[in-house]
Amino acid sequence: MLPQRVKIVEVGARDGLQNETRVLPVETRVELIRLLAEAGLTAIEAGSFVSAKRIPQMAGSGDVLQAALAATADAGAACAYPVLVPNLRGLEAAMQAGATEIAVFAAASETFSRKNINCGIAESIERFAAVAERARAANLRVRGYVSCALGCPYQGEVGPGEVARVAGLLRDLGCHQISLGDTIGVGTPGQARAMVERVAERVPVEHLAAHFHDTYGQALANIHTVLPLGVSVLDSAIAGLGGCPFAAGASGNVATEDVVYMLDGMGIHSGVDMRKLLFAGDYICAKLGRPNQSRAAAALSARSR
Ligand code: HMG
Ligand code: MG
């Protein structure tokens, strides 16, 4: 059965901007987040507390988070700003900036894990266990990612059993939600279904989110396939921004505008205002000097001209 409501986790200000050659200043990132919150998004990833040498685009995430929290408090809106945290050092910095929700990020591929976070899967789970314990003791919510859930840029095929195993480990360390990431956007609907079904045997589906990149144009089809399985949390990025610098060839996340257009058409409530979303997309595309990759945004903008 299809869900009546879907929660969108907007990842454009993190997953999106981390992959851009143009590094945007804190003020621009804060304004993007403000516009996204104004459009009705209630979960907006604000940044990453990782090495600025490795991801210079996310430097200043503490300032971004602080300003976003302040802007929301002024507006009285209820918006969560999860931030990526790789280790205790990152957690410390995130907490200093006022984080109330963090995301730890593991992978179902050993090689990708090493390239991305400089340690293998087992060691990453140990690191994340310490992070999660400290975070939860401070009343922070912890989200978990499993990258390479439908394929790895280094190892190729990834079995659903391994995705389920890593998702289960993240759940065991207290993650309230596990986001299953097709980091390189290679998966097709049959694979997406098999993967989610397998993971759901280990982690109840109400704790799962889908995070599809759109490299091969499969993201909406994959979403449409996993919705009836009970997945009701979807990650997407404004204007289809996104990618991971350690996953060569991966393109953007599924565009938030495309997801909202599809959900609206299916009568599924997301709480997002398309007109305001288009405004946020125009804003960030102008700042990045690139066209909006959302097909729905392009069509709707052309219609209103
Ligand atoms: P490490 O183990 O220290 O190893 O860091 P390293 O050699 O990669 O570290 C480089 C430098 O980072 C060192 O400094 C550390 O001290 C420092 P140096 O000695 O060179 O001056 N460092 C830190 N700096 C700031 N904050 C910290 C921190 N920790 C160490 N918290 C680490 C491991 C994970 C931090 C590092 O490898 C790193 O920053 N990696 C980048 C990971 C990343 O952000 N990847 C992209 C996000 S994941 C993604 O996009 C996928 C996702 O969207 C889901 C999907 O699509 O599937 C989530
Ligand atoms: Mg991603």
Short mmCIF file of N, CA, C and O and ligand atoms in Angstrom, two decimals, residues 11 14-15 18 45 48-55 58 84-91 93 104-106 112 114-119 123 127 145-149 179-184 211-213 235 243-246 253, ligand 1:
data_model
loop_
_atom_site.label_atom_id
_atom_site.label_comp_id
_atom_site.label_asym_id
_atom_site.label_seq_id
_atom_site.Cartn_x
_atom_site.Cartn_y
_atom_site.Cartn_z
N VAL A 11 18.79 17.11 1.02
CA VAL A 11 20.23 16.96 1.22
C VAL A 11 21.06 17.89 0.32
O VAL A 11 22.28 17.78 0.26
N ARG A 14 24.09 19.81 1.62
CA ARG A 14 25.23 18.97 2.03
C ARG A 14 25.69 18.11 0.85
O ARG A 14 26.70 18.40 0.21
N ASP A 15 24.92 17.09 0.52
CA ASP A 15 25.29 16.18 -0.57
C ASP A 15 25.45 16.98 -1.87
O ASP A 15 26.35 16.73 -2.67
N GLN A 18 28.61 19.56 -1.60
CA GLN A 18 29.91 18.92 -1.37
C GLN A 18 30.57 18.49 -2.67
O GLN A 18 31.76 18.23 -2.72
N GLU A 45 19.52 18.74 5.63
CA GLU A 45 20.91 18.53 6.03
C GLU A 45 21.67 19.83 5.85
O GLU A 45 21.64 20.44 4.77
N SER A 48 28.54 19.11 6.98
CA SER A 48 29.31 17.96 7.45
C SER A 48 30.47 18.44 8.30
O SER A 48 31.17 19.38 7.93
N PHE A 49 30.71 17.72 9.40
CA PHE A 49 31.86 18.03 10.26
C PHE A 49 32.98 17.05 9.95
O PHE A 49 33.32 16.20 10.75
N VAL A 50 33.49 17.21 8.72
CA VAL A 50 34.55 16.32 8.21
C VAL A 50 35.80 17.16 7.94
O VAL A 50 35.83 18.36 8.21
N SER A 51 36.82 16.53 7.38
CA SER A 51 38.06 17.23 7.10
C SER A 51 37.88 18.27 5.99
O SER A 51 37.45 17.93 4.88
N ALA A 52 38.22 19.51 6.28
CA ALA A 52 38.08 20.57 5.27
C ALA A 52 39.09 20.38 4.14
O ALA A 52 38.92 20.92 3.06
N LYS A 53 40.14 19.60 4.43
CA LYS A 53 41.09 19.31 3.35
C LYS A 53 40.45 18.38 2.34
O LYS A 53 40.68 18.49 1.15
N ARG A 54 39.66 17.45 2.84
CA ARG A 54 39.06 16.47 1.94
C ARG A 54 37.78 16.98 1.31
O ARG A 54 37.47 16.66 0.17
N ILE A 55 36.99 17.76 2.06
CA ILE A 55 35.74 18.33 1.51
C ILE A 55 35.72 19.83 1.82
O ILE A 55 35.02 20.28 2.76
N MET A 58 32.46 21.94 2.55
CA MET A 58 31.70 21.87 3.81
C MET A 58 32.39 22.60 4.97
O MET A 58 31.93 22.55 6.11
N LEU A 84 26.36 15.66 9.00
CA LEU A 84 27.18 14.45 8.94
C LEU A 84 28.34 14.55 9.93
O LEU A 84 29.02 15.58 10.01
N VAL A 85 28.53 13.45 10.66
CA VAL A 85 29.59 13.39 11.66
C VAL A 85 30.35 12.07 11.50
O VAL A 85 29.76 11.00 11.61
N PRO A 86 31.67 12.12 11.22
CA PRO A 86 32.41 10.88 10.98
C PRO A 86 33.04 10.27 12.23
O PRO A 86 33.41 9.10 12.22
N ASN A 87 33.24 11.09 13.27
CA ASN A 87 33.98 10.60 14.44
C ASN A 87 33.68 11.53 15.64
O ASN A 87 32.93 12.51 15.51
N LEU A 88 34.33 11.21 16.77
CA LEU A 88 34.04 12.00 17.98
C LEU A 88 34.44 13.46 17.84
O LEU A 88 33.78 14.36 18.36
N ARG A 89 35.53 13.68 17.10
CA ARG A 89 35.95 15.07 16.88
C ARG A 89 34.85 15.86 16.15
O ARG A 89 34.54 17.01 16.51
N GLY A 90 34.28 15.23 15.14
CA GLY A 90 33.19 15.87 14.40
C GLY A 90 31.97 16.09 15.29
O GLY A 90 31.30 17.12 15.22
N LEU A 91 31.70 15.11 16.15
CA LEU A 91 30.54 15.24 17.04
C LEU A 91 30.71 16.43 17.99
O LEU A 91 29.78 17.21 18.21
N ALA A 93 32.41 19.14 17.56
CA ALA A 93 32.22 20.39 16.82
C ALA A 93 30.74 20.62 16.50
O ALA A 93 30.23 21.74 16.59
N VAL A 104 25.57 9.48 10.93
CA VAL A 104 26.83 8.76 10.72
C VAL A 104 26.72 8.05 9.38
O VAL A 104 25.62 7.75 8.91
N PHE A 105 27.85 7.83 8.73
CA PHE A 105 27.75 7.30 7.36
C PHE A 105 28.70 6.13 7.12
O PHE A 105 29.90 6.30 7.03
N ALA A 106 28.09 4.95 7.06
CA ALA A 106 28.83 3.72 6.78
C ALA A 106 28.59 3.32 5.33
O ALA A 106 27.85 3.99 4.60
N PHE A 112 34.95 1.27 -0.78
CA PHE A 112 34.39 2.63 -0.72
C PHE A 112 34.55 3.20 0.68
O PHE A 112 34.90 4.38 0.84
N ARG A 114 36.86 2.66 2.85
CA ARG A 114 38.26 3.11 3.04
C ARG A 114 38.53 4.40 2.28
O ARG A 114 39.19 5.31 2.77
N LYS A 115 38.06 4.49 1.05
CA LYS A 115 38.32 5.70 0.24
C LYS A 115 37.58 6.90 0.84
O LYS A 115 38.09 8.02 0.83
N ASN A 116 36.39 6.67 1.33
CA ASN A 116 35.54 7.78 1.78
C ASN A 116 35.92 8.27 3.17
O ASN A 116 36.07 9.47 3.40
N ILE A 117 36.08 7.32 4.10
CA ILE A 117 36.30 7.75 5.49
C ILE A 117 37.58 7.18 6.10
O ILE A 117 37.77 7.23 7.31
N ASN A 118 38.41 6.60 5.23
CA ASN A 118 39.74 6.19 5.68
C ASN A 118 39.73 5.05 6.70
O ASN A 118 40.66 4.93 7.49
N CYS A 119 38.70 4.24 6.69
CA CYS A 119 38.71 3.01 7.51
C CYS A 119 37.71 2.02 6.93
O CYS A 119 36.79 2.40 6.19
N GLU A 123 35.74 -1.14 11.41
CA GLU A 123 36.27 -0.04 12.21
C GLU A 123 35.30 1.14 12.23
O GLU A 123 35.15 1.83 13.24
N ARG A 127 33.77 3.20 15.42
CA ARG A 127 33.80 4.67 15.58
C ARG A 127 32.39 5.21 15.80
O ARG A 127 32.15 6.05 16.67
N TYR A 145 23.59 6.20 7.56
CA TYR A 145 23.58 5.97 6.11
C TYR A 145 24.28 4.65 5.81
O TYR A 145 25.29 4.32 6.45
N VAL A 146 23.77 3.96 4.81
CA VAL A 146 24.53 2.85 4.22
C VAL A 146 24.76 3.22 2.76
O VAL A 146 23.82 3.23 1.95
N SER A 147 26.00 3.56 2.44
CA SER A 147 26.32 3.91 1.06
C SER A 147 26.56 2.65 0.23
O SER A 147 26.76 1.57 0.78
N CYS A 148 26.56 2.83 -1.07
CA CYS A 148 26.82 1.73 -2.03
C CYS A 148 25.80 0.62 -1.90
O CYS A 148 26.11 -0.56 -2.10
N ALA A 149 24.56 0.99 -1.55
CA ALA A 149 23.53 -0.03 -1.31
C ALA A 149 23.11 -0.75 -2.59
O ALA A 149 22.52 -1.83 -2.53
N SER A 179 19.27 5.39 6.21
CA SER A 179 19.06 5.82 4.83
C SER A 179 19.91 4.95 3.91
O SER A 179 21.13 4.85 4.08
N LEU A 180 19.25 4.33 2.94
CA LEU A 180 19.92 3.38 2.05
C LEU A 180 20.34 4.14 0.79
O LEU A 180 19.49 4.59 0.01
N GLY A 181 21.64 4.29 0.62
CA GLY A 181 22.13 5.18 -0.44
C GLY A 181 22.61 4.44 -1.68
O GLY A 181 23.52 3.62 -1.62
N ASP A 182 21.98 4.76 -2.82
CA ASP A 182 22.55 4.32 -4.10
C ASP A 182 23.50 5.44 -4.52
O ASP A 182 23.18 6.29 -5.34
N THR A 183 24.67 5.40 -3.93
CA THR A 183 25.66 6.48 -4.04
C THR A 183 25.99 6.84 -5.48
O THR A 183 26.23 8.00 -5.80
N ILE A 184 26.04 5.82 -6.34
CA ILE A 184 26.46 6.08 -7.73
C ILE A 184 25.28 5.96 -8.70
O ILE A 184 25.47 6.01 -9.92
N HIS A 211 17.67 6.84 -0.52
CA HIS A 211 18.57 7.93 -0.94
C HIS A 211 19.11 7.55 -2.32
O HIS A 211 20.13 6.88 -2.43
N PHE A 212 18.39 7.97 -3.35
CA PHE A 212 18.78 7.55 -4.69
C PHE A 212 19.45 8.68 -5.45
O PHE A 212 18.90 9.77 -5.59
N HIS A 213 20.63 8.40 -5.96
CA HIS A 213 21.26 9.30 -6.93
C HIS A 213 20.72 8.93 -8.31
O HIS A 213 20.23 7.81 -8.51
N ASP A 235 15.19 10.86 0.61
CA ASP A 235 16.21 11.90 0.53
C ASP A 235 16.22 12.45 -0.91
O ASP A 235 16.15 11.67 -1.87
N GLY A 243 26.34 14.34 -5.22
CA GLY A 243 27.37 13.40 -5.62
C GLY A 243 28.37 13.30 -4.50
O GLY A 243 28.35 14.09 -3.56
N CYS A 244 29.23 12.31 -4.60
CA CYS A 244 30.24 12.16 -3.56
C CYS A 244 31.61 12.24 -4.23
O CYS A 244 31.87 11.53 -5.20
N PRO A 245 32.49 13.10 -3.72
CA PRO A 245 33.80 13.26 -4.34
C PRO A 245 34.61 11.97 -4.37
O PRO A 245 35.57 11.86 -5.13
N PHE A 246 34.22 10.97 -3.55
CA PHE A 246 34.95 9.70 -3.55
C PHE A 246 34.21 8.62 -4.32
O PHE A 246 34.47 7.43 -4.15
N ASN A 253 21.74 13.79 -6.75
CA ASN A 253 20.61 13.10 -6.12
C ASN A 253 19.38 13.31 -6.98
O ASN A 253 19.31 14.24 -7.76
P1 HMG B 1 41.11 10.44 9.25
O1 HMG B 1 40.85 9.05 9.70
O2 HMG B 1 41.89 11.30 10.14
O3 HMG B 1 41.85 10.25 7.89
O4 HMG B 1 39.77 11.18 8.90
P2 HMG B 1 42.18 11.28 6.74
O5 HMG B 1 43.56 11.02 6.26
O6 HMG B 1 41.13 11.16 5.70
O7 HMG B 1 42.13 12.69 7.53
C1 HMG B 1 42.46 13.87 6.98
C2 HMG B 1 42.51 15.00 8.02
O8 HMG B 1 41.24 15.12 8.62
C3 HMG B 1 43.49 14.87 9.18
O9 HMG B 1 44.08 16.15 9.32
C4 HMG B 1 42.61 14.66 10.40
O10 HMG B 1 43.14 15.15 11.58
C5 HMG B 1 41.41 15.46 10.02
P3 HMG B 1 45.61 16.43 8.83
O11 HMG B 1 46.44 15.60 9.75
O12 HMG B 1 45.66 15.98 7.41
O13 HMG B 1 45.75 17.91 9.02
N1 HMG B 1 40.15 15.12 10.70
C6 HMG B 1 39.13 16.00 10.83
N2 HMG B 1 38.99 17.30 10.46
C7 HMG B 1 37.81 17.90 10.73
N3 HMG B 1 36.78 17.27 11.33
C8 HMG B 1 36.89 15.99 11.72
C9 HMG B 1 38.10 15.30 11.47
N4 HMG B 1 38.52 14.05 11.70
C10 HMG B 1 39.77 13.95 11.23
N5 HMG B 1 35.85 15.40 12.27
C11 HMG B 1 37.55 11.46 8.02
C12 HMG B 1 38.58 10.51 8.65
C13 HMG B 1 36.29 10.67 7.84
C14 HMG B 1 37.32 12.64 8.94
C15 HMG B 1 38.09 11.97 6.67
O14 HMG B 1 38.48 10.87 5.89
C16 HMG B 1 37.07 12.78 5.90
O15 HMG B 1 36.81 13.93 6.23
N6 HMG B 1 36.43 12.20 4.83
C17 HMG B 1 35.42 12.85 4.05
C18 HMG B 1 34.14 12.04 4.13
C19 HMG B 1 32.97 12.71 3.46
O16 HMG B 1 32.54 13.76 3.90
N7 HMG B 1 32.45 12.10 2.36
C20 HMG B 1 31.28 12.60 1.68
C21 HMG B 1 30.03 12.33 2.45
S1 HMG B 1 29.44 10.63 2.30
C22 HMG B 1 28.33 10.68 1.00
O17 HMG B 1 28.27 11.64 0.29
C23 HMG B 1 27.38 9.52 0.79
C24 HMG B 1 25.98 9.82 1.28
O18 HMG B 1 25.42 10.93 0.60
C25 HMG B 1 25.07 8.61 1.07
C26 HMG B 1 25.11 8.05 -0.35
O19 HMG B 1 24.98 8.79 -1.32
O20 HMG B 1 25.25 6.82 -0.43
C27 HMG B 1 25.97 10.13 2.78
#
